[in-house]
Structures are given as structure tokens and as C-alpha cells.
Amino acid sequence: VTEPSPTVSIAAFLEAGPEEQQAIAERAAALYEEHRYLAIVDHGIDDAQVRRMPDIAVPFFTAPLEHKLEHLARTGLGYLPSPDSLGLPVANNPNSPHEQFIVHLDPSKNPWPTQPPEFREQVASYNRAAERLCRLLVRMMALGVGIPVERVTEADDAPNASFLKFICWNPPAPSESPSETPSEPPSRVGEYRLAPHFDNAAVSLLKNVARPNGLQVLRAGEWVEAWAGPEALVVLFGEQLANWTEGRVTACWHRIVEHQPEYGDDRLRLSSCYFYNPEPMLEGVELYLAGRAKYCEACDAALRGESVVKQTWTRRFRWSSTSSALNHNPAPSTPRSPMSRHPAISLAPLFDGTPEQKKRVADELLRVSEAQRYVCVRDHGMSEGLAVETEELARRYFLTPLEAKLEQLAMRGLGYLPSPAILGMPASKVSRNEVFLAHHDPQRNPWPREPAEFEATVSAYNAAAEALSCVLLRAFALALDLPEQHFVDQVGTSASFLKLFRFPRPEPGEVAEGSYRLAAHHDYSAVSIIRCREEPNGLQALTAANEWVDVYPDPDSVVVFAGEQMTRWTDGRVTPSWHRVENPRPDHPGDGSRTSTCYFFNPECMSGDVEGYLDGRVEFARACADHLQGHTVERNEWESPARRI
Ligand SMILES: [Fe+2]
Ligand SMILES: [Fe+2]
């Protein structure tokens, strides 16, 4: 708390010459990597205007509910009450009750509140200034990490989906004035106002008022307060900037902890956060707003007195843009470090060991996973014969004629998915590949007739991978000193699926320099279980020391990645693994093709995300079908909101 904020002056940057600008940008990037937030001063936004944010929204949130409901976000923009306030059932929501008001950058889209009267003018003008500042910050960070500034620069008139979100916790009852409200003990201390997450935006611009206020960022495995002075703005960078900069700017994990007694008596907390969502995020934001609109339908139903059973609104409507920059990286790749990998860990004690032996293995698993950002495990309970057979059947499946495979085209999100190049579709920067996506629930998959054993074997493989996933969850729980069943008890009906991948040998000249078979990303799963060849196979992980290293599994072992859901479950104690797949190098064994078997273990709380992901596959499959019928498919519309699960 006593250390100075990582402060960056925008005026100094703007007034500097090119060389000095470069130095300031590099310093800003280094400060951000160290602190995981920036405090921005001399930012050019009128001081009085900044000071009014977010208090401008207090009169709105403290107005009677009926008044607020006149601005219900039926289009996704506007007022979003907390489920509790309308008597809607809430399940598994880690965030304490709050209300929101979402304001789009485009003023014509918003249902503007009439109270206070200056709300519209003030907020619209703040948004315009925030947008300019965010665009400048993105260019500064690109300069600082050595990414061509053109890649992250948008034309002034480019369509854009930025919005401001006011969030209000514990508004006082309308009859009471805030100063008279007796301070009750916080109802849900120990939980979150906002559970750990990172934003999808390129930039999030926050104004925090009092200190401390509970905003914390995850820095080197520890949660620390993020604080900027009264005239400063807090900046967090999100997934879109991580995508644009290929992970060189890290998306910031943050959270808001529940009100603590030392924060003072006033439990009202208002935050205002401006999200800069550039053009590649347009469709993702639409999906997000559609989710809000759906929630408002449930609100309307509750207000009519209908009973609302299903809480579709509690699903996380997340998105991510797969900007083409992700799959095409003209910058040189980070040098590979020499092989100094940890050998595969035997999981045998987890099946039949003493409690002490189990704990020892679990600790080792977490330690290696955190250091290497991947871990290879053996004696994992999955039959080697079954795995080998699955891979052989996958290989044979991909060798069947394209027309046969197209019978399993993923018209419902599951089944066969060729990359656009395989069908001769336009303008894709994705490496040529084919995928068979097999849901854990075998009844959902369109199975091929050939090879004959494909359905039974792949289904058995999925069941075995599901069982291993639960073993891994128990190990993570033990390593974190939680009850062994802690995570397994939360799994529910999983939405896991298997991806069988095949990348054919690239044609001469096909591979653009610096492009990847799979660009850097982390998985959204709780854990991912990967089987691939033992030799250099292109798979790389970004270690805790920020180095890309080759992943060579030992024989009979599988590679385990921790995914974002595990990070969320463990409050950041387990780090999600960034990984990528390189195009074949000269030392690639064999003919340069690659097959792999990737199981994504997705607990029930992710089912909304998974369905959203599968919807994206449906959209792509329809584009394939259109193309095959001779219709011109011009835009890779399916590529933009697609989530990389
Ligand atoms: Fe956030
Ligand atoms: Fe992955």
C-alpha cells in the first residue's frame, strides 16, 4: 500500500520527440508488466469531469426502482437490476448483488436517464474523451512492446463497440438519505463484489474514488491493491490488447473484494469503467448485449408475476476476438530455450497412495505446472492402448475422402470442421487443418460410419479423459490445501469435448514467416489433456520466466494445461497456460504433418460458454455449406467472435 503507483503522464508522452516517446512507451510497458495496472495522469480529460465520475450516477441508482425500470436494458444497453431486487432466483453467482447501467459510446443507442438532468451530456462527453485516451494508450503500449503501431490503430470513423459501465453495490433505500443509513454489517464478507476475471476489452479505464475500495490486481501470484491518486485514472489492459500484441501485453486479472470494515461506514460503492472495444470486437459485444437483453426478458417476466425458473442470464457471456494478427505474426518469434524440462510426474499415488504420498504428488504437480506452465503426467489411469487406437482411428478418419467427412460437417457445432483453405474458401490466415469435435455426450455427435470403431473408441477415450480430469482436479485441490473433492463437487454435468486435430504437411511457400498453426492463447477449460508426439511437434508453452519452450511429452505421458476456469476457481493461484503450435521446423520428424488429441474439461458452469462456442462453429459450418453449393462467401464472418476453447 505504501509503494508509489505506476504513474504515466500522457502530456509528457505527447510533448516528447520520437526518441523520448519510445523511451516513455517502453517504460510504461515495463511498469505495466510489473504492476499489472497503470495510473494515468495529465490525461487531457477535464479534471472536473473526471471527478464527477462515477458520482454522476448516484441520483439514478438511488431513485425508486420503478423509475430505474423505465430504462431497463431491453436492447442490452441501459439499466440492469440485480436478480435479488426483482426476486429472481440466483444460483452460483460469486458476485455480491449489484446494479448496472451500460452506456454505449454512440449516444443514439442509449436509453438515457432523465435524473440527474446533466447525465446525458456529461457521460457522452466523458465517453468521447475516454475513447481518445484509450486509443492513445493502445498505440503507446504497441510502441512499448515492439508491435507495429498500424496494427492497433483504427480509423477515427471505424465502427466501434466501446461502452461505459456504471456498477452500483448496496444503494441505500430511496426513503433514507445515505448519511442516515445505519451501517449494517456487510452481508457477504469474504465473497466478491466482482470475482477474479480479466476484461475482454483492449483497455479498461477506471475511476476509483475512495481508498481502499477493494480493487485488486493479480501480480506474480499475489493480489495487490490497484490505486491511482484522485486526479488519475486506473488503466487495466484486457484480452483484445493481449491478442493484438500476441501476449506481450498481458491481460490483467483483477477483482473487487467485498466491503471491509476499514473501508468506512458507507457501503455504497459506485464504479465507472470505460471499455474500449475496437472493431474486431463488434460481434462479440453484440453477443454480450444480446445476453443482457435476454436477462431483461427474465426481469420482465418476473415483473409480470411469472415464475422464472432457468437462470440463463447467470451464464458468462464472454467473447474474444480472433483478430487476424493472432494467426499471423510478422515479428520474430521468441528464441527457444534449451531443453530443461521436468520429467513426467507419476500420478500412481493419487490412485492408491497414503494421504501423505497423495499430497506430495499434488504439490509437485502444482509446482511444475506453475513453473513450466504445463505438466506431463504418467500412470494417469488412461489406457495407453485406447489412446493409441483413438489416434490411429483419427488418422484413418482424416484419410477418408472429403465428401465422406462432409457428411459430418458440424451443422450443429459438433463433428467435422475443415479450415477454410481445405474448401478453397477466401481470405483465411488460419493454417490448413481439419478437426473432429466430439462432445463428451456421445449422443450429440454426428459419427462417421468409417472407420467402423470410431464412435465407440472415441467415446471411450472421452470417458477416460473425463475420469483423468477429475483425478487432476482432486490433485489441484490437495495442493491448495482444500478438501480433495472441492472442485469435483462443483463439476455438475460437464460440457467437455475432444478435438482431434490434423495439420497436413504445408505446401512449399504456404507458410507465411512468423505464422503459427495455433497462435498463442490459453484454454478456457478447467484443465486440458493433450496427447501429441514425443519429438519436437511444434507445441510450445510460455513459462513463468516468460520464455517459450518446446513441449516434449515423455512416452506414455499426456500434457496437462491449466485453463482459465481453474484460475477462476482458485482465485488466481493456478495460472492459465499460454501455449501455441509452431509450423514445422526443418528438424520436424516425419513429413511435417501433425495430429493431436486435445480434451477440454469444461465443468457445468461453462456450459453457456461452450454453447456459445458451438454456435460459432454452426455459423462457420453454414458458410462452408453455402460455399459448397456454389454461393460466394465473401467475409470470414465466423472468424471474428469465435472463442478459442
Ligand atoms: Fe473488469
Ligand atoms: Fe489450446
XYZ file of C-alpha atoms and ligand atoms in Angstrom:
647
model
C 0.000 0.000 0.000
C 2.888 2.349 0.667
C 4.596 1.844 -2.659
C 4.075 4.516 -5.315
C 1.554 3.958 -8.087
C 2.933 3.036 -11.533
C 2.262 6.500 -12.914
C 2.425 7.526 -16.569
C 1.948 11.093 -17.767
C 0.159 11.376 -21.097
C 1.109 15.021 -21.530
C 4.793 14.133 -21.213
C 4.351 11.454 -23.888
C 2.548 13.782 -26.280
C 5.075 16.572 -25.874
C 8.118 14.336 -26.344
C 10.086 13.841 -29.543
C 10.134 10.420 -31.235
C 13.065 9.017 -29.288
C 11.785 10.156 -25.964
C 8.314 8.858 -26.849
C 9.816 5.462 -27.491
C 11.552 5.557 -24.100
C 8.350 6.595 -22.305
C 6.382 3.880 -24.074
C 8.914 1.209 -23.107
C 8.875 2.410 -19.529
C 5.063 2.315 -19.482
C 5.065 -1.243 -20.858
C 7.627 -2.322 -18.248
C 5.683 -0.638 -15.432
C 2.516 -2.374 -16.561
C 4.161 -5.799 -16.746
C 5.468 -5.299 -13.238
C 2.386 -3.802 -11.602
C -0.421 -5.079 -13.872
C -2.106 -1.677 -13.904
C -1.156 1.903 -14.671
C -2.134 5.172 -13.032
C -2.604 7.703 -15.815
C -2.093 11.412 -15.068
C -2.145 14.548 -17.233
C -4.511 12.594 -19.405
C -6.221 15.517 -21.038
C -9.689 14.786 -19.702
C -11.138 17.719 -17.854
C -10.455 17.360 -14.143
C -13.945 18.383 -13.052
C -15.380 15.826 -15.436
C -13.170 13.062 -14.070
C -14.075 13.977 -10.501
C -17.769 13.723 -11.329
C -17.326 10.131 -12.460
C -18.801 7.909 -11.183
C -20.830 10.032 -8.736
C -22.901 11.392 -11.605
C -24.823 8.123 -11.463
C -25.674 8.256 -7.737
C -29.015 10.098 -8.238
C -30.030 7.500 -10.795
C -29.186 4.466 -8.672
C -30.777 5.935 -5.542
C -34.065 6.670 -7.370
C -37.063 4.363 -6.808
C -36.952 1.025 -8.612
C -39.977 1.880 -10.799
C -38.112 4.865 -12.139
C -35.000 2.844 -12.871
C -37.024 0.162 -14.608
C -38.121 2.717 -17.200
C -34.575 2.380 -18.511
C -34.431 -1.409 -18.399
C -31.796 -2.618 -20.851
C -34.147 -4.396 -23.253
C -31.658 -3.784 -26.070
C -28.724 -4.689 -23.853
C -27.973 -1.042 -23.037
C -29.350 0.790 -20.022
C -30.337 -0.363 -16.567
C -29.731 -3.884 -15.273
C -31.199 -4.586 -11.823
C -29.713 -7.230 -9.580
C -31.660 -10.508 -9.701
C -32.283 -10.242 -5.949
C -34.060 -6.909 -6.270
C -36.680 -8.468 -8.588
C -36.949 -11.724 -6.699
C -35.302 -13.670 -9.497
C -33.567 -16.866 -8.475
C -29.786 -16.708 -8.463
C -27.501 -19.694 -8.436
C -23.750 -19.891 -8.243
C -23.220 -16.187 -8.604
C -19.976 -15.370 -6.833
C -20.573 -11.610 -7.092
C -22.481 -9.748 -4.402
C -25.713 -8.103 -5.609
C -25.202 -5.048 -7.785
C -26.994 -2.952 -10.355
C -25.535 -1.763 -13.601
C -26.103 0.900 -16.189
C -24.430 0.412 -19.564
C -23.907 3.401 -21.861
C -22.714 2.924 -25.433
C -20.206 5.339 -26.938
C -22.754 6.040 -29.679
C -25.212 8.336 -27.821
C -28.097 7.495 -30.153
C -28.163 3.906 -28.906
C -28.782 4.597 -25.220
C -31.955 4.902 -23.155
C -30.702 7.972 -21.276
C -31.828 8.581 -17.695
C -33.544 11.885 -17.015
C -32.088 12.062 -13.492
C -29.775 13.785 -12.952
C -30.527 16.164 -15.868
C -26.868 16.610 -16.830
C -26.259 12.837 -17.015
C -26.544 12.563 -20.773
C -24.321 15.468 -21.683
C -21.670 14.687 -19.086
C -21.432 10.982 -19.739
C -21.469 11.312 -23.536
C -18.681 13.850 -23.363
C -16.662 11.736 -20.896
C -17.033 8.735 -23.195
C -15.664 10.627 -26.172
C -12.657 11.776 -24.163
C -12.126 8.274 -22.701
C -12.227 6.770 -26.186
C -9.500 9.131 -27.426
C -7.360 8.371 -24.393
C -7.747 4.600 -24.765
C -6.722 4.697 -28.427
C -3.648 6.668 -27.476
C -2.802 4.193 -24.708
C -3.043 1.280 -27.139
C -0.628 2.960 -29.534
C 1.726 3.725 -26.659
C 1.734 0.105 -25.495
C 2.289 -1.193 -29.039
C 5.273 1.124 -29.324
C 6.483 -0.048 -25.928
C 6.406 -3.767 -26.760
C 7.560 -3.503 -30.376
C 4.332 -4.234 -32.240
C 3.732 -2.177 -35.415
C 1.536 0.724 -34.355
C -0.512 0.414 -37.589
C -1.753 -2.945 -36.419
C -3.525 -1.441 -33.439
C -4.531 1.872 -34.959
C -8.111 2.321 -36.016
C -9.523 4.943 -38.309
C -11.495 7.607 -36.430
C -14.667 6.551 -38.201
C -14.153 2.780 -37.773
C -17.211 1.125 -36.231
C -16.676 0.519 -32.581
C -18.419 -1.116 -29.652
C -16.963 0.752 -26.688
C -19.182 1.339 -23.698
C -19.151 2.688 -20.180
C -20.485 0.608 -17.346
C -21.616 2.023 -14.029
C -21.801 -0.612 -11.319
C -23.515 0.119 -8.032
C -23.334 -2.056 -4.928
C -25.629 -1.521 -1.947
C -27.594 1.549 -2.993
C -29.373 2.991 0.061
C -33.114 2.524 0.202
C -34.751 5.500 -1.529
C -36.521 6.675 1.629
C -33.311 7.109 3.538
C -30.645 9.632 2.877
C -27.235 7.996 2.579
C -25.834 9.772 5.654
C -28.635 8.461 7.866
C -28.283 4.892 6.713
C -27.048 2.914 9.683
C -24.058 0.847 8.733
C -25.134 -2.751 8.844
C -22.547 -5.458 8.976
C -21.701 -6.460 5.402
C -23.908 -9.333 4.426
C -21.428 -11.341 2.419
C -17.962 -10.531 3.653
C -15.358 -12.829 2.211
C -17.037 -13.077 -1.168
C -16.537 -10.685 -4.001
C -18.103 -7.622 -5.371
C -16.558 -8.837 -8.600
C -14.899 -12.241 -8.707
C -11.498 -12.585 -10.408
C -11.625 -12.082 -14.161
C -9.971 -10.175 -16.936
C -11.775 -7.870 -19.298
C -12.331 -8.628 -22.952
C -11.769 -5.021 -23.928
C -8.498 -3.660 -25.283
C -8.401 -1.087 -22.473
C -10.462 -0.592 -19.326
C -10.364 2.899 -17.846
C -11.494 3.143 -14.244
C -12.114 5.960 -11.883
C -11.859 4.945 -8.269
C -12.900 7.371 -5.607
C -12.236 6.343 -2.050
C -9.302 4.357 -0.815
C -9.164 1.493 -0.211
C -12.052 0.381 -2.342
C -11.372 -3.292 -2.876
C -9.963 -3.191 -6.427
C -7.059 -5.614 -6.645
C -4.888 -6.924 -9.454
C -3.077 -10.246 -9.662
C 0.658 -9.677 -9.730
C 3.131 -12.560 -9.619
C 0.578 -14.780 -7.915
C -0.482 -12.216 -5.323
C -3.451 -9.914 -5.126
C -2.423 -6.322 -4.573
C -4.389 -3.117 -4.370
C -4.635 -1.062 -7.559
C -4.742 2.580 -6.677
C -4.296 5.860 -8.503
C -4.438 9.348 -6.995
C -7.655 11.394 -7.054
C -6.863 13.086 -10.355
C -5.563 9.923 -12.004
C -7.304 7.137 -13.900
C -6.594 3.457 -13.389
C -5.853 1.572 -16.600
C -6.147 -2.190 -16.973
C -5.389 -3.911 -20.259
C -7.650 -6.684 -21.491
C -7.756 -9.641 -23.802
C -8.093 -7.660 -27.007
C -4.752 -5.944 -26.421
C -3.171 -9.278 -25.447
C -4.411 -10.608 -28.798
C -3.198 -7.628 -30.754
C 0.246 -7.832 -29.150
C 0.454 -11.657 -29.167
C 0.593 -11.850 -25.425
C 3.329 -9.252 -24.986
C 0.871 -7.131 -23.071
C -0.728 -9.420 -20.527
C -4.458 -9.279 -19.873
C -4.827 -8.123 -16.281
C -6.635 -10.386 -13.822
C -8.473 -8.288 -11.291
C -11.238 -8.488 -8.715
C -13.132 -6.327 -6.274
C -13.249 -7.783 -2.805
C -16.308 -7.434 -0.602
C -16.715 -4.377 1.582
C -14.426 -4.489 4.611
C -14.936 -2.557 7.860
C -11.804 -0.496 7.229
C -13.302 0.917 4.043
C -15.550 3.058 6.234
C -19.237 3.083 7.037
C -20.555 3.995 3.629
C -21.155 0.698 1.922
C -22.389 2.276 -1.271
C -19.801 1.671 -3.919
C -20.109 3.007 -7.390
C -17.602 2.295 -10.042
C -17.410 3.570 -13.560
C -15.453 1.653 -16.102
C -14.962 2.601 -19.725
C -14.250 -0.347 -22.029
C -12.510 0.417 -25.302
C -13.845 -2.267 -27.652
C -12.416 -1.754 -31.141
C -13.790 -3.071 -34.388
C -12.576 -6.706 -34.108
C -14.817 -6.984 -31.033
C -18.032 -5.784 -32.711
C -19.715 -9.159 -32.978
C -18.563 -10.255 -29.561
C -20.091 -7.174 -27.975
C -23.341 -7.804 -29.867
C -23.435 -11.270 -28.332
C -22.748 -9.814 -24.929
C -25.523 -7.241 -25.255
C -27.873 -9.938 -26.537
C -27.159 -11.759 -23.260
C -28.111 -8.632 -21.301
C -31.312 -8.317 -23.345
C -32.161 -11.908 -22.549
C -31.721 -11.197 -18.875
C -34.110 -8.267 -19.197
C -36.717 -10.609 -20.700
C -36.454 -12.626 -17.497
C -36.827 -9.394 -15.487
C -39.966 -8.501 -17.439
C -41.390 -11.962 -16.830
C -40.683 -11.676 -13.094
C -42.330 -8.241 -13.006
C -45.430 -9.725 -14.637
C -45.511 -12.218 -11.794
C -44.452 -15.196 -13.872
C -42.144 -17.628 -12.238
C -38.744 -17.686 -13.850
C -37.007 -20.972 -13.443
C -33.972 -21.024 -15.636
C -31.231 -18.570 -14.975
C -29.865 -18.245 -18.450
C -28.595 -14.787 -17.529
C -26.131 -16.071 -14.962
C -24.068 -17.633 -17.722
C -20.997 -15.695 -18.504
C -21.350 -14.263 -21.955
C -17.700 -13.947 -22.764
C -16.192 -13.395 -26.104
C -12.879 -12.982 -27.642
C -11.862 -11.739 -30.997
C -9.563 -13.874 -33.024
C -8.020 -10.939 -34.761
C -6.057 -11.995 -37.784
C -2.973 -10.623 -36.059
C -3.192 -13.610 -33.772
C -2.566 -16.086 -36.512
C -0.046 -14.070 -38.381
C 2.902 -12.694 -36.567
C 5.492 -10.914 -38.684
C 7.657 -10.283 -35.633
C 10.420 -12.818 -34.989
C 9.410 -15.493 -32.550
C 10.987 -15.554 -29.131
C 14.114 -17.710 -29.051
C 13.560 -21.179 -27.726
C 15.293 -22.044 -24.539
C 17.377 -25.211 -24.312
C 15.611 -28.288 -23.061
C 15.480 -28.219 -19.293
C 12.131 -29.745 -18.775
C 10.660 -31.532 -15.877
C 10.106 -35.252 -16.465
C 6.571 -36.609 -16.398
C 5.096 -36.956 -12.929
C 3.658 -40.332 -11.936
C 0.088 -39.998 -10.714
C 0.046 -43.543 -9.325
C -0.015 -42.429 -5.657
C -3.202 -40.485 -6.335
C -4.943 -43.782 -7.028
C -3.545 -45.952 -4.253
C -1.159 -43.896 -2.112
C -1.308 -42.814 1.510
C -2.616 -39.293 2.220
C 0.992 -38.099 2.585
C 2.009 -39.614 -0.765
C -1.026 -38.069 -2.450
C -0.216 -34.673 -1.029
C 3.400 -34.924 -2.182
C 2.385 -35.703 -5.770
C -0.267 -32.990 -5.752
C 2.236 -30.381 -4.527
C 4.695 -31.416 -7.214
C 2.004 -31.210 -9.883
C 1.090 -27.655 -8.918
C 4.721 -26.587 -8.536
C 5.694 -27.840 -12.005
C 2.504 -26.538 -13.573
C 3.213 -23.077 -12.197
C 6.875 -23.022 -13.219
C 6.674 -24.658 -16.643
C 3.060 -23.686 -17.327
C 2.445 -27.218 -18.461
C 2.974 -30.539 -16.811
C 3.391 -34.040 -18.231
C 1.855 -36.864 -16.261
C 2.173 -40.665 -16.491
C 0.464 -43.543 -14.676
C -2.636 -41.456 -15.197
C -5.169 -44.246 -15.449
C -5.912 -43.775 -19.144
C -5.219 -46.911 -21.094
C -2.323 -46.410 -23.484
C -3.898 -48.913 -25.879
C -7.114 -46.909 -26.009
C -5.220 -43.688 -26.661
C -3.138 -45.225 -29.440
C -6.241 -46.726 -31.013
C -8.036 -43.376 -30.863
C -5.138 -41.678 -32.617
C -4.966 -44.379 -35.265
C -8.702 -44.135 -35.917
C -8.453 -40.347 -36.113
C -5.668 -40.689 -38.654
C -7.760 -43.099 -40.704
C -10.812 -40.872 -40.410
C -8.952 -37.861 -41.769
C -7.734 -40.010 -44.691
C -11.286 -40.769 -45.825
C -12.469 -38.708 -48.813
C -13.567 -35.135 -48.137
C -17.133 -35.867 -49.345
C -17.452 -38.561 -46.711
C -16.174 -36.276 -43.965
C -18.526 -33.522 -45.081
C -21.420 -35.782 -44.091
C -20.354 -34.997 -40.520
C -19.996 -31.253 -41.204
C -20.664 -29.545 -37.883
C -24.057 -28.096 -38.726
C -24.909 -28.280 -35.032
C -21.470 -27.293 -33.839
C -20.044 -30.796 -33.415
C -18.423 -33.090 -35.936
C -16.151 -32.300 -38.858
C -14.664 -28.843 -39.302
C -12.240 -28.180 -42.158
C -10.232 -24.961 -42.111
C -11.398 -22.545 -44.848
C -8.363 -23.325 -47.047
C -9.356 -27.005 -47.269
C -12.576 -25.987 -49.020
C -10.912 -23.245 -51.056
C -12.727 -20.526 -49.148
C -11.376 -16.988 -49.219
C -9.084 -14.924 -47.061
C -8.158 -17.085 -44.167
C -4.892 -16.728 -42.340
C -5.515 -19.910 -40.393
C -3.093 -22.752 -41.151
C -4.685 -25.587 -43.075
C -6.173 -28.058 -40.642
C -9.050 -30.410 -40.033
C -10.790 -31.017 -36.751
C -13.267 -33.534 -35.476
C -15.076 -32.115 -32.469
C -16.606 -34.820 -30.270
C -18.743 -33.816 -27.314
C -18.457 -35.767 -24.083
C -22.127 -36.652 -24.547
C -21.831 -39.132 -27.459
C -25.450 -38.655 -28.499
C -24.737 -35.119 -29.620
C -22.125 -36.056 -32.211
C -22.645 -36.889 -35.895
C -20.500 -40.044 -36.065
C -18.909 -41.292 -39.267
C -19.642 -44.831 -40.482
C -15.982 -45.273 -41.354
C -13.783 -46.241 -39.608
C -16.295 -48.569 -38.004
C -14.854 -48.445 -34.471
C -14.552 -44.644 -34.446
C -17.678 -43.889 -32.403
C -17.124 -46.492 -29.700
C -13.404 -45.803 -29.337
C -13.613 -42.010 -29.282
C -16.489 -42.198 -26.776
C -14.432 -44.481 -24.549
C -11.459 -42.136 -24.848
C -13.648 -39.219 -23.779
C -14.885 -41.126 -20.743
C -11.299 -41.934 -19.754
C -10.167 -38.314 -20.234
C -13.110 -37.150 -18.152
C -12.080 -39.501 -15.358
C -8.467 -38.301 -15.521
C -9.677 -34.694 -15.390
C -11.371 -35.420 -12.073
C -8.169 -37.024 -10.756
C -6.332 -33.820 -11.700
C -8.985 -31.675 -10.010
C -8.543 -33.673 -6.821
C -4.786 -33.183 -7.051
C -5.117 -29.428 -7.517
C -7.469 -29.292 -4.525
C -4.989 -31.188 -2.321
C -2.114 -28.987 -3.465
C -4.124 -25.914 -2.479
C -4.951 -27.428 0.948
C -8.612 -27.725 0.061
C -10.798 -30.783 0.646
C -9.964 -33.356 -2.040
C -13.461 -33.192 -3.548
C -13.574 -29.382 -3.552
C -13.533 -28.903 -7.343
C -15.054 -32.253 -8.282
C -18.154 -31.353 -6.250
C -18.642 -28.307 -8.463
C -18.342 -30.102 -11.795
C -22.002 -30.960 -12.406
C -22.869 -32.182 -15.896
C -19.750 -31.304 -17.755
C -19.646 -29.675 -21.160
C -16.298 -31.224 -22.039
C -15.300 -32.116 -25.549
C -12.479 -33.651 -27.534
C -10.814 -32.043 -30.511
C -8.984 -34.363 -32.872
C -6.647 -32.183 -34.916
C -4.828 -32.833 -38.135
C -2.493 -30.319 -39.738
C -1.327 -31.602 -43.134
C 2.201 -31.037 -44.346
C 2.381 -27.460 -45.624
C 2.860 -26.971 -49.366
C 6.063 -25.166 -50.389
C 5.525 -21.443 -49.865
C 2.293 -21.988 -47.990
C 3.541 -20.929 -44.596
C 3.997 -17.220 -44.069
C 7.015 -16.371 -41.984
C 6.177 -15.993 -38.347
C 2.739 -17.564 -38.670
C 1.574 -20.321 -36.362
C -0.522 -23.432 -36.628
C -2.195 -22.237 -33.482
C -1.302 -18.778 -32.270
C -0.642 -18.010 -28.626
C -3.699 -18.450 -26.433
C -4.823 -20.096 -23.262
C -7.682 -22.528 -22.972
C -10.947 -21.670 -21.287
C -11.286 -25.140 -19.802
C -10.551 -26.111 -16.202
C -7.865 -28.476 -17.489
C -6.867 -29.623 -20.969
C -5.346 -33.019 -21.653
C -3.215 -33.179 -24.779
C -1.637 -36.178 -26.435
C 0.910 -35.484 -29.125
C 4.151 -36.921 -30.438
C 7.205 -37.123 -28.267
C 9.570 -35.457 -30.743
C 9.578 -31.744 -31.478
C 5.982 -31.323 -32.536
C 5.529 -27.578 -32.564
C 3.722 -27.309 -29.244
C 5.200 -24.620 -27.025
C 4.311 -23.169 -23.642
C 5.152 -19.775 -22.164
C 6.909 -20.454 -18.858
C 6.723 -18.410 -15.676
C 10.038 -16.876 -16.781
C 8.245 -15.610 -19.925
C 10.127 -17.905 -22.294
C 8.556 -20.042 -24.979
C 9.728 -23.622 -24.524
C 9.070 -26.740 -26.583
C 6.750 -29.264 -25.017
C 8.065 -32.791 -25.451
C 5.889 -35.304 -23.681
C 7.593 -38.429 -22.391
C 6.378 -41.734 -23.826
C 3.057 -42.824 -22.292
C 2.506 -39.405 -20.801
C -0.045 -36.720 -21.512
C 0.405 -32.968 -21.393
C -1.825 -31.101 -18.945
C -2.588 -27.406 -19.267
C -4.448 -25.441 -16.637
C -7.176 -23.339 -18.229
C -8.929 -20.156 -17.346
C -11.679 -21.884 -15.371
C -9.082 -23.310 -12.994
C -7.681 -19.819 -12.492
C -11.160 -18.533 -11.730
C -11.887 -21.383 -9.340
C -8.613 -20.860 -7.467
C -8.721 -17.112 -7.347
C -5.616 -16.821 -9.466
C -3.476 -19.302 -7.579
C -3.327 -21.563 -10.616
C -2.108 -19.679 -13.676
C -3.614 -20.485 -17.062
C -1.075 -21.748 -19.542
C -0.338 -19.681 -22.627
C 0.655 -22.007 -25.423
C 0.933 -22.120 -29.197
C 1.752 -24.504 -32.011
C 4.536 -23.631 -34.408
C 4.665 -24.513 -38.062
C 7.073 -27.372 -38.769
C 10.735 -26.565 -38.443
C 13.406 -28.239 -40.549
C 14.055 -30.696 -37.697
C 10.428 -31.764 -37.566
C 10.328 -35.538 -37.736
C 8.321 -37.201 -40.460
C 6.634 -35.233 -43.200
C 5.717 -32.111 -41.213
C 2.113 -33.076 -40.624
C 0.732 -33.026 -37.115
C -2.057 -34.832 -35.376
C -3.075 -34.280 -31.794
C -5.805 -35.239 -29.398
C -6.982 -32.469 -27.117
C -9.564 -32.979 -24.400
C -11.051 -29.839 -22.881
C -12.570 -30.476 -19.496
C -15.353 -27.929 -19.053
C -17.466 -28.100 -15.890
C -21.158 -27.278 -15.976
C -20.667 -23.598 -15.113
C -19.006 -23.249 -18.516
C -21.894 -24.723 -20.472
C -23.024 -21.268 -21.614
C -19.572 -20.525 -22.978
C -19.355 -23.885 -24.685
C -22.762 -23.470 -26.332
C -21.688 -20.010 -27.499
C -18.542 -21.528 -28.934
C -20.502 -24.260 -30.698
C -22.879 -21.620 -32.125
C -19.815 -20.052 -33.728
C -18.962 -23.435 -35.274
C -22.525 -23.675 -36.635
C -22.095 -20.314 -38.297
C -18.869 -21.474 -39.884
C -20.374 -24.806 -40.986
C -23.213 -22.896 -42.672
C -20.658 -20.764 -44.512
C -18.946 -23.984 -45.650
C -22.262 -25.402 -46.849
C -23.000 -22.162 -48.723
C -19.605 -22.265 -50.353
C -20.054 -25.917 -51.345
C -23.352 -25.048 -53.002
C -21.529 -22.543 -55.165
C -22.599 -19.401 -53.314
C -19.952 -16.765 -52.885
C -18.807 -16.481 -49.305
C -17.057 -13.176 -49.055
C -16.278 -12.494 -45.467
C -14.918 -14.741 -42.815
C -17.700 -13.680 -40.531
C -17.324 -16.817 -38.498
C -13.797 -15.924 -37.527
C -14.450 -12.839 -35.501
C -16.417 -13.859 -32.406
C -15.082 -17.385 -32.362
C -13.824 -18.374 -28.970
C -10.707 -20.426 -28.684
C -11.788 -23.011 -26.210
Fe -13.233 -5.976 -15.016
Fe -5.104 -24.625 -26.524
